[in-house]
């Protein structure tokens, strides 16, 4: 989510997409991927297929055929099931041939591994060619700890961490380097605010700083540790939310502040990591999705969850009154981490059906005479 002075790069993205559709017989993007220092290479024939109607709860837009990511390694931090944006991003990258490795929070690691082994996610793993997405390796990752020295005794003795070694960011980075040498894509798809249901006026210092640590500085730390082992021309991507710039009652505990920090850090890191490592750094401001994690916020007996209220509000007030699917964010993430976006960095890309552009609630009774039936 950008400041008012920042360009809306979604316009640029749309222009490129229109150009590709108008010239399907030529390699519109191929020359650009060979310019400069990027290590990515597009497939010889760049072809973009037009979006078809939504089927089976996903957006049928196959951009993976335009870019060959075979030989590229993508690390997605924050994958623990098949319902969230992290999984959708992993699947979009796997469709293009990328090797997928993930980082999973230790308390849910064993459940995730058992679910994968039992085939619980098989239906959500099918790629465009009919094969199944393979997660080549799962690393235990608790992104609130930078190094072993940061891990308190209570965590070391916690049974949910029993038998796990090397779950700090520093240790995971070293393990990835030992396993793969260099990697190409890092996705930060994690956040946590222990007091998220509390208004900011009732949030404790501890809760506020915990939200910032888990949701914002974790991205900085990931890039600090993984940047040195990323190939030049690679991409770092995070996920943010409109609460960083607009008031979203119910999204408390310092989480709105943490998302604002994340977006500001995206711009600074785009400069620093761009000059130091030749990397691109962007973030996606995603609309509401009823993921497992989001569904846990603000659940009261007999009432809708917080995320259900927000989804209903979005559909009632966004310019595009349609469902938002995880694959929509997956497609956008694929674009931003692919060579198609080789000159785009420091951007907050809204993927929210246009809700961020609205300054008035269309479903408010107080404006019925203004908006009419629109």
XYZ file of C-alpha atoms in Angstrom:
374
model
C 0.000 0.000 0.000
C 1.628 3.171 -1.139
C 1.766 6.753 -0.084
C -0.312 9.101 -2.283
C 2.788 10.207 -4.183
C 3.756 6.724 -5.303
C 2.914 5.717 -8.866
C 0.200 3.113 -9.341
C 2.241 0.411 -10.996
C -0.878 -1.689 -11.585
C -1.428 0.598 -14.594
C 1.951 -0.403 -15.962
C 1.212 -4.077 -15.377
C -2.067 -3.748 -17.241
C -0.331 -2.077 -20.153
C 2.179 -4.888 -20.445
C -0.584 -7.497 -20.284
C -2.500 -5.716 -23.037
C 0.618 -5.613 -25.184
C 1.179 -9.332 -24.731
C -2.415 -10.136 -25.687
C -2.224 -7.955 -28.758
C 0.988 -9.618 -29.945
C 0.644 -13.260 -29.030
C 2.654 -14.360 -32.046
C 5.801 -12.479 -30.996
C 8.099 -12.750 -28.010
C 7.112 -9.446 -26.459
C 9.008 -9.929 -23.219
C 11.860 -12.155 -24.386
C 14.365 -9.391 -25.287
C 13.914 -7.630 -21.947
C 14.950 -10.667 -19.943
C 18.361 -10.671 -21.592
C 19.108 -7.035 -20.716
C 21.155 -6.100 -17.671
C 22.188 -8.507 -14.956
C 19.125 -10.688 -14.347
C 19.765 -14.436 -14.139
C 16.204 -15.302 -15.151
C 15.463 -16.390 -18.704
C 12.034 -16.393 -20.302
C 11.013 -19.253 -22.553
C 11.657 -18.610 -26.266
C 8.013 -18.153 -27.145
C 6.176 -15.820 -24.817
C 2.456 -16.362 -25.023
C -0.160 -15.045 -22.633
C -3.604 -16.599 -22.574
C -6.612 -14.427 -21.873
C -8.468 -14.902 -18.627
C -11.414 -17.248 -18.926
C -14.444 -17.269 -16.627
C -13.846 -18.308 -13.044
C -14.191 -22.060 -12.616
C -13.917 -24.262 -9.548
C -13.170 -21.300 -7.285
C -10.059 -20.051 -9.027
C -8.976 -17.614 -11.695
C -8.103 -19.471 -14.890
C -5.170 -17.321 -15.978
C -2.200 -19.408 -17.044
C 0.815 -17.111 -16.983
C 3.158 -19.973 -16.119
C 3.435 -20.873 -19.806
C 5.139 -17.544 -20.471
C 8.091 -18.110 -18.154
C 10.262 -21.127 -17.525
C 11.428 -21.255 -13.907
C 12.991 -24.695 -14.147
C 16.206 -24.706 -12.194
C 15.032 -21.855 -9.953
C 14.508 -22.413 -6.232
C 11.710 -20.616 -4.383
C 11.508 -20.505 -0.589
C 8.068 -19.640 0.791
C 8.110 -18.815 4.494
C 4.800 -19.364 6.253
C 3.106 -22.358 4.623
C 1.186 -24.705 6.911
C -1.903 -25.708 4.917
C -3.507 -25.340 1.491
C -5.939 -22.504 2.291
C -3.641 -19.504 2.466
C -1.890 -17.234 0.029
C 1.478 -18.908 0.658
C 0.244 -22.188 -0.806
C -1.279 -20.430 -3.821
C 1.996 -18.618 -4.499
C 3.964 -21.856 -4.188
C 1.602 -23.526 -6.649
C 1.857 -20.670 -9.171
C 5.657 -20.867 -9.074
C 5.592 -24.683 -9.281
C 3.419 -24.399 -12.402
C 6.339 -22.612 -14.065
C 8.776 -25.318 -13.008
C 10.327 -23.787 -9.881
C 11.620 -26.019 -7.109
C 9.488 -25.341 -4.030
C 10.838 -25.355 -0.485
C 8.903 -23.951 2.474
C 9.321 -22.813 6.049
C 6.664 -23.898 8.545
C 6.010 -22.719 12.110
C 7.225 -25.499 14.470
C 3.988 -25.842 16.512
C 2.078 -26.906 13.355
C 4.946 -28.570 11.486
C 4.113 -32.161 12.349
C 0.424 -31.678 11.553
C 1.365 -30.208 8.175
C 3.783 -33.030 7.402
C 1.237 -35.682 8.382
C -1.453 -34.027 6.272
C 0.858 -33.980 3.264
C 1.786 -37.625 3.779
C -1.884 -38.646 4.000
C -2.698 -36.797 0.792
C -4.976 -34.289 2.507
C -3.830 -31.564 0.137
C -3.707 -33.646 -3.058
C -6.736 -31.968 -4.641
C -5.164 -28.550 -4.054
C -1.779 -29.686 -5.390
C -2.737 -30.447 -8.998
C -0.784 -28.335 -11.472
C -1.861 -27.234 -14.933
C -0.177 -30.211 -16.606
C -1.985 -32.671 -14.330
C 1.024 -33.413 -12.154
C 1.107 -32.754 -8.425
C 3.074 -29.950 -6.825
C 5.993 -31.312 -4.868
C 7.295 -29.511 -1.825
C 10.885 -30.666 -2.011
C 11.788 -29.743 1.546
C 10.101 -28.342 4.642
C 12.202 -26.383 7.119
C 11.002 -25.681 10.666
C 10.938 -21.882 10.937
C 10.019 -19.578 13.773
C 10.614 -16.148 12.263
C 10.559 -14.255 15.562
C 13.999 -15.671 16.363
C 17.014 -14.502 14.365
C 19.629 -16.799 15.924
C 19.859 -19.584 18.539
C 20.888 -17.012 21.143
C 17.439 -15.392 20.813
C 15.500 -18.537 21.746
C 14.292 -18.377 25.363
C 14.368 -21.385 27.649
C 10.581 -21.676 27.657
C 10.647 -22.287 23.906
C 13.573 -24.678 24.116
C 11.612 -26.748 26.635
C 8.281 -26.455 24.824
C 7.052 -29.879 23.705
C 5.893 -28.452 20.377
C 9.544 -27.646 19.613
C 10.862 -30.922 20.986
C 13.329 -32.646 18.689
C 13.588 -29.665 16.348
C 16.892 -28.003 15.692
C 17.747 -25.052 13.521
C 14.393 -23.257 13.401
C 15.749 -19.707 13.719
C 16.081 -17.551 10.593
C 19.875 -17.667 10.670
C 19.921 -21.465 10.960
C 17.326 -21.973 8.232
C 19.321 -19.755 5.872
C 22.448 -21.824 6.538
C 20.513 -25.055 5.993
C 19.118 -23.799 2.686
C 22.587 -22.771 1.561
C 23.933 -26.204 2.471
C 21.119 -27.915 0.559
C 20.816 -25.684 -2.508
C 23.718 -23.271 -2.594
C 21.907 -20.333 -4.198
C 18.174 -19.661 -4.420
C 16.158 -17.256 -6.555
C 12.858 -16.340 -4.904
C 11.880 -15.706 -1.280
C 8.272 -15.143 -0.214
C 7.407 -13.801 3.242
C 3.895 -15.111 3.891
C 3.578 -14.907 7.645
C 2.261 -12.600 10.338
C 1.141 -12.789 13.921
C -0.282 -10.411 16.488
C -1.042 -11.998 19.859
C -3.385 -9.111 20.737
C -4.930 -8.669 17.282
C -8.478 -8.604 18.703
C -7.663 -5.695 21.035
C -8.118 -2.056 19.972
C -4.869 -0.149 19.752
C -5.843 1.849 22.848
C -5.909 -1.411 24.813
C -2.818 -3.019 23.259
C 0.146 -3.605 25.532
C 3.704 -2.671 24.634
C 4.570 -6.366 24.625
C 1.721 -7.193 22.248
C 2.515 -4.262 19.948
C 6.195 -5.153 19.678
C 5.353 -8.830 19.185
C 3.189 -7.933 16.190
C 5.982 -5.841 14.704
C 8.559 -8.553 15.339
C 6.581 -11.395 13.770
C 4.926 -9.467 10.949
C 7.453 -6.829 9.885
C 10.985 -7.329 11.175
C 10.785 -11.013 10.257
C 10.836 -9.905 6.605
C 13.882 -7.725 7.205
C 15.662 -10.579 8.952
C 14.810 -13.046 6.200
C 16.348 -10.767 3.594
C 19.356 -10.042 5.802
C 20.090 -13.758 6.024
C 18.898 -15.026 2.643
C 19.969 -12.082 0.491
C 23.623 -13.223 0.413
C 22.599 -16.637 -0.992
C 20.122 -15.331 -3.583
C 21.102 -15.189 -7.235
C 21.405 -11.752 -8.772
C 18.129 -10.886 -10.487
C 16.120 -12.743 -7.846
C 13.025 -11.487 -6.065
C 11.790 -11.036 -2.502
C 8.044 -10.693 -1.927
C 5.863 -10.122 1.145
C 2.144 -9.824 1.833
C 0.506 -6.800 3.424
C -3.014 -5.485 4.061
C -5.014 -2.273 3.553
C -5.094 -1.701 7.336
C -1.630 -0.202 6.948
C -3.165 2.971 5.541
C -6.874 2.818 6.397
C -8.681 2.145 9.658
C -9.984 -1.435 9.869
C -11.807 -1.840 13.202
C -11.159 -5.289 14.618
C -7.668 -5.555 13.125
C -5.847 -4.401 16.218
C -3.029 -5.302 18.536
C -0.540 -3.235 16.547
C -1.071 -5.253 13.360
C -2.002 -2.178 11.310
C 1.240 -0.559 12.451
C 3.192 -3.700 11.596
C 1.800 -3.717 8.067
C 2.695 -0.039 7.645
C 6.232 -0.888 8.770
C 6.375 -3.760 6.302
C 5.437 -1.501 3.397
C 7.919 1.191 4.382
C 10.636 -1.443 4.771
C 9.760 -2.783 1.316
C 10.771 0.525 -0.238
C 13.969 0.850 1.784
C 14.967 -2.767 1.171
C 14.264 -2.389 -2.539
C 17.014 0.214 -2.611
C 19.452 -1.531 -0.286
C 19.030 -5.096 -1.577
C 18.843 -3.838 -5.138
C 22.203 -2.111 -4.916
C 23.882 -4.746 -2.740
C 22.572 -7.991 -4.234
C 20.776 -7.044 -7.462
C 17.434 -8.196 -6.000
C 13.924 -6.850 -6.396
C 11.740 -6.324 -3.320
C 7.959 -5.897 -3.533
C 4.831 -6.512 -1.484
C 1.242 -7.424 -2.336
C -1.641 -5.768 -0.513
C -4.065 -8.664 -0.697
C -7.791 -8.494 -0.157
C -9.551 -10.658 2.426
C -9.378 -14.454 2.120
C -11.056 -16.942 4.412
C -7.897 -18.843 5.265
C -7.496 -21.003 8.340
C -5.365 -18.375 10.086
C -7.678 -15.461 9.255
C -10.727 -17.420 10.387
C -9.282 -17.605 13.898
C -9.588 -13.843 14.430
C -12.547 -12.519 16.426
C -14.741 -15.619 16.501
C -17.685 -15.141 18.847
C -20.411 -17.726 19.447
C -23.324 -17.192 17.088
C -21.540 -14.484 15.084
C -19.564 -14.335 11.888
C -15.788 -14.230 12.150
C -13.863 -11.039 11.516
C -12.759 -12.249 8.087
C -16.342 -13.103 7.093
C -17.430 -9.550 7.901
C -14.509 -8.147 5.885
C -15.214 -10.386 2.890
C -18.861 -9.298 2.875
C -17.833 -5.654 3.131
C -15.391 -6.022 0.258
C -17.945 -7.586 -2.065
C -20.472 -4.868 -1.195
C -18.106 -1.938 -1.694
C -15.236 -2.859 -4.043
C -15.383 -1.673 -7.671
C -15.269 -5.328 -8.727
C -18.087 -7.081 -6.865
C -16.636 -10.549 -7.149
C -14.944 -13.169 -5.020
C -11.214 -12.957 -4.433
C -9.433 -16.287 -4.673
C -6.024 -17.293 -3.402
C -5.035 -18.000 -7.006
C -5.563 -14.312 -7.832
C -2.798 -13.438 -5.390
C -0.783 -16.418 -6.608
C -0.913 -15.071 -10.171
C 0.126 -11.579 -9.053
C 2.966 -13.018 -6.974
C 4.105 -15.110 -9.921
C 4.276 -11.968 -12.056
C 6.214 -9.945 -9.486
C 8.764 -12.708 -8.890
C 9.175 -13.569 -12.582
C 11.364 -11.912 -15.235
C 8.234 -10.199 -16.579
C 8.656 -7.758 -13.665
C 12.438 -7.421 -13.886
C 12.282 -3.602 -13.623
C 9.656 -3.429 -10.865
C 10.864 -2.993 -7.292
C 9.771 -1.131 -4.171
C 6.097 -1.513 -5.100
C 2.971 -2.284 -3.099
C 0.616 -3.979 -5.552
C -3.069 -4.026 -4.605
C -4.836 -7.305 -5.362
C -8.189 -6.560 -3.744
C -10.793 -6.039 -6.481
C -10.049 -2.317 -6.275
C -11.287 -1.849 -2.708
C -8.263 0.291 -1.814
C -9.468 2.985 -4.228
C -12.788 3.530 -2.489
C -13.287 6.409 -0.079
C -16.969 5.755 0.567
C -18.893 2.690 1.723
C -21.480 2.014 -0.968
C -23.647 -0.064 1.343
C -23.965 2.708 3.935
C -27.556 3.890 4.421
C -26.315 7.425 4.773
C -25.275 7.551 1.085
C -28.181 5.698 -0.495
C -29.315 8.829 -2.339
C -25.867 9.311 -3.877
C -24.935 5.865 -5.096
C -28.405 4.702 -6.098
C -28.340 1.256 -7.688
C -24.663 1.422 -8.744
